[in-house]
């Protein structure tokens, strides 16, 4: 079956960029991305490509080439499903916040809603592709819902039939376009060889065949959770070693280089920092933990859960350390937070380390001036569950500072953020922060002043020669 029309349900960080690249690379395939969120769809349709709802380097160019040609964004979910040969489900699967499995299991209500909507609106034969990250064996539930809506054999000219594939997405935010255009691999899990071949032919337009892996449904679903768990586990491992380096005089960068040159270990994902953030790692590991307990494997569950515990500990460790260095109190002190996104080159703040660290410091009564080149102030406000307060332009402080309550505001520039600050915390590795003029910034700060470089992005000698006290993660020499 040659795929001519694709519908993707979910126009988020995965659905939008993934479908844009498919449309760009497959001009003969019509791709419609649908979402219930009409504001998000309007933003995808914005004539100004600088205002797309997702910030990803290179995305604007890809959308610019394909949109209106064979790439469309719409809120007409039923209409797009009805026309499609293939429907991708790319909706959110966050951790459940209440009920059975709360705090660990994935909330599958949006996925189930999609399956029911496809069951209702599809016509002819439809291949349904799980693109969302899902617990292993979710395809069983989707198949059951779709099979209940299937026409019995011999019913009508073109009976409604379905097949289900798993095709997890491995893109990382900030490099999504590169990851989609030159993936390490594309994974397709399924039972029906013809459907697998149809999807492989779509990717085959630009991905070499030896990079298209075919597995059974359950291996595909489980591989996605496992890949994220392995990647996150490396970060927790190196962060645990960073703490030990700080106590022993070792340097985590040197240790990472020394172990990363072992070809069995490899150099990637050994960057120590403020702990991993992002919408995937924590959620997917917790989901794995839940599944392990469900299947009677508590030791396996405990093993993976420790990766998340270590990560949370690392974030609290950094905020504690800042308080300790600033003579045991940050109450009323101004601190500049540089970077709020969970990593560079994205406007996404989901599970960003900056959230937990900022909350800890606000709890201690700090006054935070937050700078990020891409994150909207309204998003920071939602993440911190606190409205921003504009400081008095004359005194540079807020009324909260005197009462000991924490408060925050957004700074339009790094210079503005550091003005009058006792300390700078670098929490996202934006390129901008690698090239700061520390001599100039130091003059704007209150002395003695500190730089806490949780991302190891600035030059220690430069900061120190500007008269600032420098701390970076995992450096035992300080
Ligand atoms: P997202 O929250 O950015 O986007 C999901 C979109 O789905 C939202 O816009 C929402 O309105 C829409 N939606 C939900 N239910 C719908 C319905 N019934 N009909 C129409 N639209 C609906 O999420 P995301 O970051 O794109 O992630 C989607 C999935 O991909 C998740 O399972 C995630 O774990 C997985 N994933 C994410 C990444 C990543 O880097 N963000 C990478 C790989 C995999
Ligand atoms: C991750 C996976 O990499 C991707 O394959 C999957 O599809 C989605 O989840 P993402 O979360 O977008 O991607 O970004 P990633 O580059 O993996 O970074 C995740 C977090 O780990 C970030 O907070 C990042 O700063 C941190 N990180 C990454 C480190 O602290 N050290 C590293 O060495 C690498």
Coordinates of C-alpha atoms and ligand atoms in Angstrom, one line a residue:
X1 CA 0.0 0.0 0.0
X2 CA 1.5 3.3 -1.1
X3 CA 0.9 6.1 1.4
X4 CA -0.6 9.2 -0.2
X5 CA -2.3 10.9 2.8
X6 CA -1.0 11.2 6.3
X7 CA -2.8 12.6 9.3
X8 CA -0.9 13.3 12.5
X9 CA -2.9 13.9 15.7
X10 CA -0.9 16.2 18.0
X11 CA 0.9 19.3 16.7
X12 CA 3.4 19.5 19.6
X13 CA 7.2 19.3 19.9
X14 CA 7.1 15.9 18.1
X15 CA 4.2 16.0 15.8
X16 CA 5.0 19.4 14.3
X17 CA 8.7 18.9 13.4
X18 CA 8.4 15.2 12.5
X19 CA 5.5 15.9 10.0
X20 CA 7.3 19.0 8.6
X21 CA 10.3 16.8 7.8
X22 CA 8.1 14.0 6.3
X23 CA 6.3 16.5 4.1
X24 CA 9.6 18.2 3.1
X25 CA 11.1 14.9 2.1
X26 CA 8.1 13.3 0.5
X27 CA 6.5 15.9 -1.7
X28 CA 4.0 13.4 -3.1
X29 CA 2.5 12.7 0.3
X30 CA -0.1 15.1 1.7
X31 CA 0.5 15.6 5.4
X32 CA -2.2 17.2 7.7
X33 CA -1.3 17.8 11.3
X34 CA -4.3 18.3 13.6
X35 CA -4.8 19.4 17.1
X36 CA -7.6 20.3 19.5
X37 CA -5.6 23.4 20.6
X38 CA -6.7 26.0 18.1
X39 CA -4.1 28.6 19.3
X40 CA -1.4 26.1 18.6
X41 CA -2.7 25.4 15.1
X42 CA -3.0 29.1 14.5
X43 CA 0.6 29.6 15.5
X44 CA 1.7 26.8 13.1
X45 CA -0.2 28.6 10.4
X46 CA 1.3 32.0 11.3
X47 CA 2.7 33.8 8.2
X48 CA 5.6 34.9 10.4
X49 CA 7.8 31.8 10.6
X50 CA 9.5 33.3 13.6
X51 CA 6.3 32.7 15.6
X52 CA 5.9 29.0 15.2
X53 CA 4.8 27.4 18.6
X54 CA 8.0 25.3 18.8
X55 CA 11.4 26.8 18.6
X56 CA 13.9 24.5 16.9
X57 CA 16.9 25.5 14.8
X58 CA 16.1 25.0 11.1
X59 CA 12.3 24.3 11.6
X60 CA 11.2 27.6 10.1
X61 CA 13.0 26.8 6.8
X62 CA 11.5 23.3 6.6
X63 CA 7.9 24.5 7.4
X64 CA 8.4 27.4 5.0
X65 CA 9.2 25.0 2.1
X66 CA 6.4 22.6 2.7
X67 CA 3.5 24.5 4.3
X68 CA 0.6 25.1 1.9
X69 CA 2.2 22.7 -0.6
X70 CA 1.7 19.3 1.0
X71 CA 1.9 20.3 4.7
X72 CA -1.2 21.6 6.4
X73 CA -2.2 22.4 10.0
X74 CA -5.8 22.1 11.0
X75 CA -8.3 21.7 13.8
X76 CA -10.6 19.4 11.7
X77 CA -9.5 16.2 13.3
X78 CA -12.3 14.0 11.9
X79 CA -11.9 15.3 8.4
X80 CA -8.2 14.7 8.3
X81 CA -8.6 11.1 9.8
X82 CA -11.3 10.4 7.2
X83 CA -9.0 11.2 4.3
X84 CA -5.9 9.5 5.6
X85 CA -4.2 6.2 4.7
X86 CA -2.0 6.5 7.7
X87 CA -2.7 8.2 11.1
X88 CA 0.1 9.0 13.5
X89 CA -0.8 9.4 17.2
X90 CA 1.6 12.0 18.6
X91 CA -0.3 13.3 21.6
X92 CA 1.0 13.9 25.1
X93 CA 1.5 11.0 27.5
X94 CA 2.4 12.7 30.8
X95 CA 2.8 11.0 34.2
X96 CA -0.6 10.4 35.9
X97 CA -1.2 12.8 38.7
X98 CA -4.0 10.9 40.4
X99 CA -5.6 7.5 40.7
X100 CA -4.0 4.1 40.0
X101 CA -0.3 4.5 39.3
X102 CA -0.3 8.3 40.1
X103 CA 3.2 9.7 40.0
X104 CA 4.6 6.9 37.8
X105 CA 2.3 5.5 35.2
X106 CA 1.6 7.3 31.9
X107 CA -1.7 9.0 31.6
X108 CA -3.1 7.4 28.4
X109 CA -6.4 9.2 28.2
X110 CA -5.3 11.3 25.2
X111 CA -4.0 8.3 23.3
X112 CA -7.2 6.4 24.0
X113 CA -9.3 9.4 22.9
X114 CA -7.3 9.3 19.6
X115 CA -7.9 5.6 19.1
X116 CA -11.6 6.1 19.6
X117 CA -11.7 9.1 17.2
X118 CA -9.8 7.1 14.5
X119 CA -12.3 4.2 15.1
X120 CA -15.2 6.7 14.4
X121 CA -13.8 8.8 11.6
X122 CA -11.6 6.5 9.5
X123 CA -12.6 5.2 6.1
X124 CA -11.2 2.2 4.1
X125 CA -8.0 0.7 5.4
X126 CA -6.1 2.8 7.9
X127 CA -2.7 2.2 9.3
X128 CA -2.5 3.7 12.8
X129 CA 1.0 4.5 14.0
X130 CA 2.0 5.0 17.6
X131 CA 4.4 7.9 17.6
X132 CA 3.8 8.9 21.2
X133 CA 6.0 7.2 23.8
X134 CA 3.9 4.5 25.4
X135 CA 4.0 1.8 28.0
X136 CA 4.8 -1.6 26.5
X137 CA 1.6 -3.4 25.3
X138 CA -0.4 -0.2 24.7
X139 CA -0.8 -1.3 21.1
X140 CA -3.0 -4.1 22.4
X141 CA -5.5 -1.6 23.8
X142 CA -5.5 0.5 20.6
X143 CA -6.0 -2.6 18.5
X144 CA -8.9 -3.7 20.6
X145 CA -10.6 -0.3 20.2
X146 CA -10.1 -0.3 16.5
X147 CA -11.1 -3.9 15.9
X148 CA -14.4 -3.2 17.6
X149 CA -15.1 -0.6 14.9
X150 CA -13.9 -2.7 12.0
X151 CA -16.4 -3.8 9.3
X152 CA -17.1 -7.5 9.1
X153 CA -15.6 -9.2 6.0
X154 CA -17.7 -8.6 2.9
X155 CA -19.3 -5.4 4.2
X156 CA -19.4 -2.6 1.6
X157 CA -17.0 -1.9 -1.3
X158 CA -14.2 -0.6 0.8
X159 CA -14.5 -2.1 4.3
X160 CA -13.1 -0.2 7.2
X161 CA -10.0 -2.1 8.5
X162 CA -7.0 -1.1 10.6
X163 CA -3.5 -2.2 11.4
X164 CA -1.4 -0.8 14.2
X165 CA 2.4 0.0 14.1
X166 CA 4.7 1.3 16.8
X167 CA 7.2 3.9 15.5
X168 CA 8.7 5.7 18.5
X169 CA 10.5 9.0 18.0
X170 CA 14.1 9.5 19.1
X171 CA 14.6 13.2 18.3
X172 CA 16.1 15.4 20.9
X173 CA 14.8 18.9 21.3
X174 CA 17.2 21.6 20.0
X175 CA 18.5 19.2 17.4
X176 CA 15.1 17.9 16.2
X177 CA 15.6 18.7 12.5
X178 CA 19.0 17.2 12.3
X179 CA 17.9 14.1 14.2
X180 CA 14.9 13.7 11.9
X181 CA 16.8 14.3 8.7
X182 CA 19.7 12.0 9.6
X183 CA 18.4 9.7 12.2
X184 CA 20.7 7.0 13.8
X185 CA 17.8 4.7 13.2
X186 CA 14.1 4.6 12.5
X187 CA 12.3 1.9 14.5
X188 CA 9.1 0.2 13.2
X189 CA 7.4 -2.4 15.3
X190 CA 4.4 -4.3 14.0
X191 CA 2.8 -7.6 13.1
X192 CA 1.6 -6.9 9.6
X193 CA 4.5 -7.0 7.1
X194 CA 2.7 -4.9 4.4
X195 CA 1.9 -2.1 6.8
X196 CA 5.5 -2.1 8.1
X197 CA 6.7 -1.9 4.5
X198 CA 4.3 1.0 3.7
X199 CA 5.7 3.1 6.6
X200 CA 9.3 2.0 5.8
X201 CA 8.7 3.3 2.2
X202 CA 7.8 6.8 3.6
X203 CA 11.1 7.0 5.6
X204 CA 12.9 5.2 2.7
X205 CA 12.6 8.5 0.8
X206 CA 15.5 9.9 2.8
X207 CA 16.7 7.3 5.4
X208 CA 19.0 4.5 4.2
X209 CA 17.3 1.1 4.5
X210 CA 19.9 -0.3 6.9
X211 CA 18.9 2.4 9.4
X212 CA 15.2 1.3 9.3
X213 CA 14.9 -1.3 12.0
X214 CA 11.9 -3.7 12.1
X215 CA 10.9 -5.4 15.3
X216 CA 7.8 -6.8 16.9
X217 CA 5.3 -4.4 18.5
X218 CA 6.4 -5.0 22.1
X219 CA 10.1 -4.7 21.4
X220 CA 9.5 -1.4 19.6
X221 CA 7.5 0.1 22.5
X222 CA 9.9 -1.1 25.1
X223 CA 13.0 0.0 23.1
X224 CA 11.9 3.6 23.4
X225 CA 11.6 3.5 27.2
X226 CA 14.9 1.7 27.4
X227 CA 16.8 4.1 25.2
X228 CA 15.6 7.0 27.4
X229 CA 16.4 5.1 30.6
X230 CA 20.0 4.3 29.4
X231 CA 20.6 7.9 28.4
X232 CA 19.3 9.3 31.6
X233 CA 21.2 6.7 33.6
X234 CA 24.5 8.0 32.1
X235 CA 23.7 11.6 33.2
X236 CA 22.9 10.5 36.8
X237 CA 26.1 8.4 36.8
X238 CA 28.3 11.3 35.8
X239 CA 26.5 13.7 38.1
X240 CA 27.1 11.3 41.0
X241 CA 30.8 11.2 40.1
X242 CA 30.8 15.1 39.9
X243 CA 29.8 15.3 43.6
X244 CA 32.6 12.9 44.4
X245 CA 35.0 14.9 42.3
X246 CA 34.1 18.0 44.3
X247 CA 35.0 16.2 47.5
X248 CA 38.3 14.7 46.3
X249 CA 40.1 17.2 44.1
X250 CA 39.2 15.4 40.9
X251 CA 37.6 17.2 37.9
X252 CA 34.6 15.6 36.3
X253 CA 35.5 16.9 32.9
X254 CA 38.8 15.0 33.0
X255 CA 37.1 11.9 34.4
X256 CA 34.5 12.1 31.6
X257 CA 37.2 12.4 29.0
X258 CA 39.2 9.6 30.5
X259 CA 36.3 7.2 30.5
X260 CA 34.7 8.4 27.3
X261 CA 37.7 7.5 25.2
X262 CA 37.1 3.9 26.1
X263 CA 35.2 2.9 22.9
X264 CA 32.9 0.6 25.0
X265 CA 31.7 3.6 27.0
X266 CA 31.9 6.4 24.3
X267 CA 32.1 10.2 24.9
X268 CA 28.4 11.2 24.5
X269 CA 26.0 12.0 27.4
X270 CA 28.8 12.4 29.9
X271 CA 28.3 16.1 30.5
X272 CA 27.8 16.8 34.2
X273 CA 25.3 19.5 34.9
X274 CA 22.3 20.6 37.0
X275 CA 20.5 17.2 36.3
X276 CA 18.5 16.2 33.3
X277 CA 15.2 18.0 32.4
X278 CA 12.8 17.7 29.5
X279 CA 9.5 16.1 29.1
X280 CA 10.8 12.6 28.5
X281 CA 13.5 11.2 30.7
X282 CA 11.8 11.4 34.1
X283 CA 8.4 10.5 32.8
X284 CA 9.6 7.5 30.8
X285 CA 11.8 6.1 33.6
X286 CA 8.9 6.4 36.0
X287 CA 6.7 4.6 33.6
X288 CA 9.3 1.9 33.3
X289 CA 9.5 1.7 37.1
X290 CA 5.7 1.3 37.2
X291 CA 5.7 -1.4 34.6
X292 CA 8.5 -3.3 36.4
X293 CA 6.5 -3.2 39.7
X294 CA 3.4 -4.2 37.8
X295 CA 5.2 -7.3 36.3
X296 CA 6.5 -8.3 39.8
X297 CA 10.1 -7.0 39.4
X298 CA 10.6 -4.7 42.4
X299 CA 14.5 -4.9 42.2
X300 CA 14.5 -3.8 38.6
X301 CA 12.0 -1.0 39.5
X302 CA 14.3 0.2 42.3
X303 CA 17.3 0.2 40.0
X304 CA 15.7 2.5 37.5
X305 CA 14.0 4.6 40.1
X306 CA 17.4 5.5 41.6
X307 CA 18.3 7.3 38.4
X308 CA 15.5 9.7 39.0
X309 CA 16.3 10.1 42.7
X310 CA 19.9 10.9 41.9
X311 CA 18.7 13.6 39.5
X312 CA 16.4 15.2 41.9
X313 CA 19.1 15.1 44.5
X314 CA 21.6 16.8 42.2
X315 CA 19.2 19.7 41.6
X316 CA 18.6 20.3 45.3
X317 CA 22.3 19.9 45.9
X318 CA 23.0 22.8 43.7
X319 CA 20.5 25.1 45.3
X320 CA 21.8 24.1 48.8
X321 CA 25.3 24.7 47.7
X322 CA 24.5 28.3 46.5
X323 CA 22.8 29.1 49.9
X324 CA 25.8 27.7 51.8
X325 CA 28.4 29.7 49.7
X326 CA 26.4 32.9 50.2
X327 CA 27.1 32.8 54.0
X328 CA 24.2 30.5 54.6
X329 CA 21.4 32.9 53.5
X330 CA 20.0 34.2 50.3
X331 CA 17.0 36.0 51.9
X332 CA 16.6 39.3 50.2
X333 CA 19.6 38.7 48.0
X334 CA 19.5 39.3 44.3
X335 CA 20.5 36.3 42.2
X336 CA 20.8 36.2 38.4
X337 CA 19.5 33.0 36.8
X338 CA 20.9 32.6 33.3
X339 CA 18.8 30.1 31.3
X340 CA 15.4 28.6 32.1
X341 CA 14.9 26.2 29.2
X342 CA 15.8 22.6 30.0
X343 CA 18.6 22.7 27.5
X344 CA 19.9 25.1 24.9
X345 CA 18.2 25.8 21.6
X346 CA 14.6 25.1 22.7
X347 CA 11.9 27.2 24.4
X348 CA 10.7 24.1 26.3
X349 CA 10.9 24.3 30.1
X350 CA 9.2 21.0 30.9
X351 CA 11.0 19.5 34.0
X352 CA 13.8 22.1 33.5
X353 CA 16.4 22.0 36.3
X354 CA 15.9 25.8 36.6
X355 CA 12.4 25.2 37.9
X356 CA 13.4 23.1 40.9
X357 CA 16.5 25.2 41.7
X358 CA 14.6 28.5 41.4
X359 CA 11.8 27.2 43.6
X360 CA 14.3 26.2 46.3
X361 CA 15.9 29.6 46.2
X362 CA 12.6 31.4 46.3
X363 CA 11.7 29.3 49.3
X364 CA 14.9 30.7 50.9
X365 CA 13.7 34.2 50.2
X366 CA 15.9 35.0 47.2
X367 CA 15.1 37.8 44.6
X368 CA 15.6 36.2 41.2
X369 CA 16.3 38.1 37.9
X370 CA 15.7 35.4 35.3
X371 CA 17.0 35.6 31.8
X372 CA 16.4 33.2 28.9
X373 CA 16.6 34.1 25.2
X374 CA 13.6 32.0 24.2
X375 CA 11.3 31.3 27.1
X376 CA 8.3 33.5 27.6
X377 CA 7.8 35.2 31.0
X378 CA 4.3 33.7 31.2
X379 CA 5.8 30.2 31.0
X380 CA 8.2 30.9 33.8
X381 CA 5.3 32.2 35.9
X382 CA 3.4 29.0 35.3
X383 CA 6.4 26.9 36.1
X384 CA 7.2 28.7 39.3
X385 CA 3.5 28.9 40.2
X386 CA 4.2 32.6 41.1
X387 CA 3.6 35.9 39.4
X388 CA 6.6 38.1 38.6
X389 CA 7.1 41.3 40.5
X390 CA 8.8 44.3 38.9
X391 CA 11.5 45.7 41.2
X392 CA 11.5 49.4 42.1
X393 CA 13.7 51.1 39.4
X394 CA 15.2 53.5 42.0
X395 CA 16.1 50.9 44.7
X396 CA 16.4 47.9 42.5
X397 CA 14.5 45.8 45.1
X398 CA 11.0 44.6 45.7
X399 CA 8.8 44.9 48.8
X400 CA 9.1 41.1 49.1
X401 CA 12.9 41.5 49.6
X402 CA 12.3 43.3 52.9
X403 CA 9.7 40.9 54.1
X404 CA 11.9 37.8 53.3
X405 CA 9.6 36.4 50.7
X406 CA 11.1 35.2 47.5
X407 CA 10.2 36.9 44.3
X408 CA 11.3 36.9 40.6
X409 CA 11.2 39.0 37.5
X410 CA 12.4 38.6 33.9
X411 CA 15.5 40.4 32.7
X412 CA 15.6 41.5 29.1
X413 CA 19.4 41.1 28.9
X414 CA 22.2 39.4 30.8
X415 CA 23.4 42.9 32.0
X416 CA 20.0 43.6 33.4
X417 CA 19.9 40.3 35.2
X418 CA 23.3 40.7 36.9
X419 CA 22.8 44.3 37.9
X420 CA 23.2 44.4 41.7
X421 CA 23.3 40.6 42.0
X422 CA 25.4 38.7 44.6
X423 CA 25.6 35.7 42.3
X424 CA 25.0 34.4 38.8
X425 CA 23.7 30.9 38.2
X426 CA 24.1 29.5 34.7
X427 CA 21.5 26.8 34.3
X428 CA 21.1 26.4 30.5
X429 CA 24.1 26.1 28.1
X430 CA 22.9 28.8 25.6
X431 CA 25.8 29.8 23.3
X432 CA 25.2 33.4 24.4
X433 CA 26.4 32.6 27.9
X434 CA 29.7 31.1 26.6
X435 CA 30.9 34.6 25.4
X436 CA 30.1 37.0 28.2
X437 CA 32.2 40.0 29.1
X438 CA 32.9 39.1 32.7
X439 CA 35.0 42.3 33.4
X440 CA 31.9 44.3 32.5
X441 CA 29.4 42.1 34.3
X442 CA 31.5 42.0 37.5
X443 CA 31.3 45.8 37.8
X444 CA 27.5 45.6 37.8
X445 CA 27.4 43.1 40.7
X446 CA 27.5 43.6 44.4
X447 CA 30.8 42.4 45.9
X448 CA 31.7 39.8 47.0
X449 CA 30.1 38.1 44.0
X450 CA 29.9 34.5 42.8
X451 CA 29.4 32.7 39.5
X452 CA 27.9 29.2 39.8
X453 CA 28.4 27.5 36.5
X454 CA 26.2 24.5 36.6
X455 CA 26.8 23.9 32.8
X456 CA 30.6 24.4 32.7
X457 CA 30.3 26.9 29.9
X458 CA 32.4 29.8 31.0
X459 CA 36.2 30.3 31.2
X460 CA 37.2 30.0 34.8
X461 CA 40.3 32.2 34.4
X462 CA 38.3 35.0 32.8
X463 CA 35.7 35.0 35.6
X464 CA 38.3 34.9 38.3
X465 CA 40.4 37.7 36.8
X466 CA 37.3 39.8 36.9
X467 CA 37.4 39.4 40.7
X468 CA 34.5 36.9 41.0
X469 CA 34.4 33.7 42.9
X470 CA 33.9 30.8 40.5
X471 CA 32.2 27.5 41.1
X472 CA 31.5 24.9 38.5
X473 CA 30.0 21.5 38.8
X474 CA 32.3 18.6 39.5
X475 CA 35.5 20.7 39.9
X476 CA 37.4 19.5 43.0
X477 CA 40.1 22.2 42.6
X478 CA 37.8 25.0 43.9
Ligands
LIG1 P1 3.0 18.1 23.3 O1 2.3 18.3 24.6 O2 4.0 19.2 22.9 O3 2.0 17.9 22.1 C1 0.9 17.1 22.2 C2 -0.3 17.7 21.4 O4 -1.3 16.8 21.3 C3 -0.9 18.9 22.2 O5 -0.8 20.1 21.3 C4 -2.3 18.5 22.5 O6 -3.2 19.6 22.3 C5 -2.6 17.5 21.4 N1 -3.7 16.6 21.7 C6 -3.9 15.8 22.8 N2 -5.0 15.1 22.7 C7 -5.5 15.3 21.4 C8 -6.6 14.8 20.7 N3 -7.4 13.9 21.2 N4 -6.8 15.3 19.5 C9 -6.0 16.2 18.9 N5 -4.9 16.7 19.6 C10 -4.6 16.3 20.8 O7 3.8 16.7 23.4 P2 5.2 16.3 22.6 O8 6.4 16.8 23.4 O9 5.0 16.5 21.2 O10 5.1 14.7 22.9 C11 4.2 13.9 22.3 C12 4.6 12.4 22.5 O11 5.9 12.2 21.9 C13 4.7 12.1 24.0 O12 4.3 10.7 24.2 C14 6.2 12.2 24.3 O13 6.6 11.3 25.3 C15 6.8 11.7 22.9 N6 8.1 12.2 22.7 C16 8.5 13.5 22.9 C17 9.7 13.9 22.6 C18 10.1 15.4 22.9 O14 11.3 15.7 22.7 N7 9.2 16.3 23.2 C19 10.7 13.1 21.9 C20 10.3 11.8 21.7 C21 9.0 11.3 22.0
LIG2 C1 15.7 13.0 25.0 C2 16.4 11.9 24.2 O1 17.7 12.3 24.0 C3 15.7 11.7 22.8 O2 16.3 10.6 22.1 C4 14.2 11.4 23.1 O3 13.5 11.2 21.9 C5 13.6 12.5 24.0 O4 14.3 12.6 25.2 P1 15.6 15.6 25.0 O5 15.0 15.4 26.3 O6 14.9 16.5 24.0 O7 15.8 14.2 24.3 O8 17.1 16.2 25.1 P2 18.5 15.6 25.6 O9 19.5 16.1 24.7 O10 18.4 14.1 25.7 O11 18.7 16.2 27.0 C6 17.9 15.8 28.1 C7 18.4 16.5 29.4 O12 19.7 15.9 29.7 C8 18.7 18.0 29.2 O13 18.3 18.7 30.4 C9 20.2 18.1 29.0 O14 20.7 19.3 29.4 C10 20.6 16.9 29.9 N1 22.0 16.4 29.5 C11 22.2 15.8 28.3 C12 23.0 16.4 30.5 O15 22.8 16.9 31.6 N2 24.2 15.9 30.2 C13 24.4 15.3 28.9 O16 25.6 14.8 28.7 C14 23.4 15.3 28.0

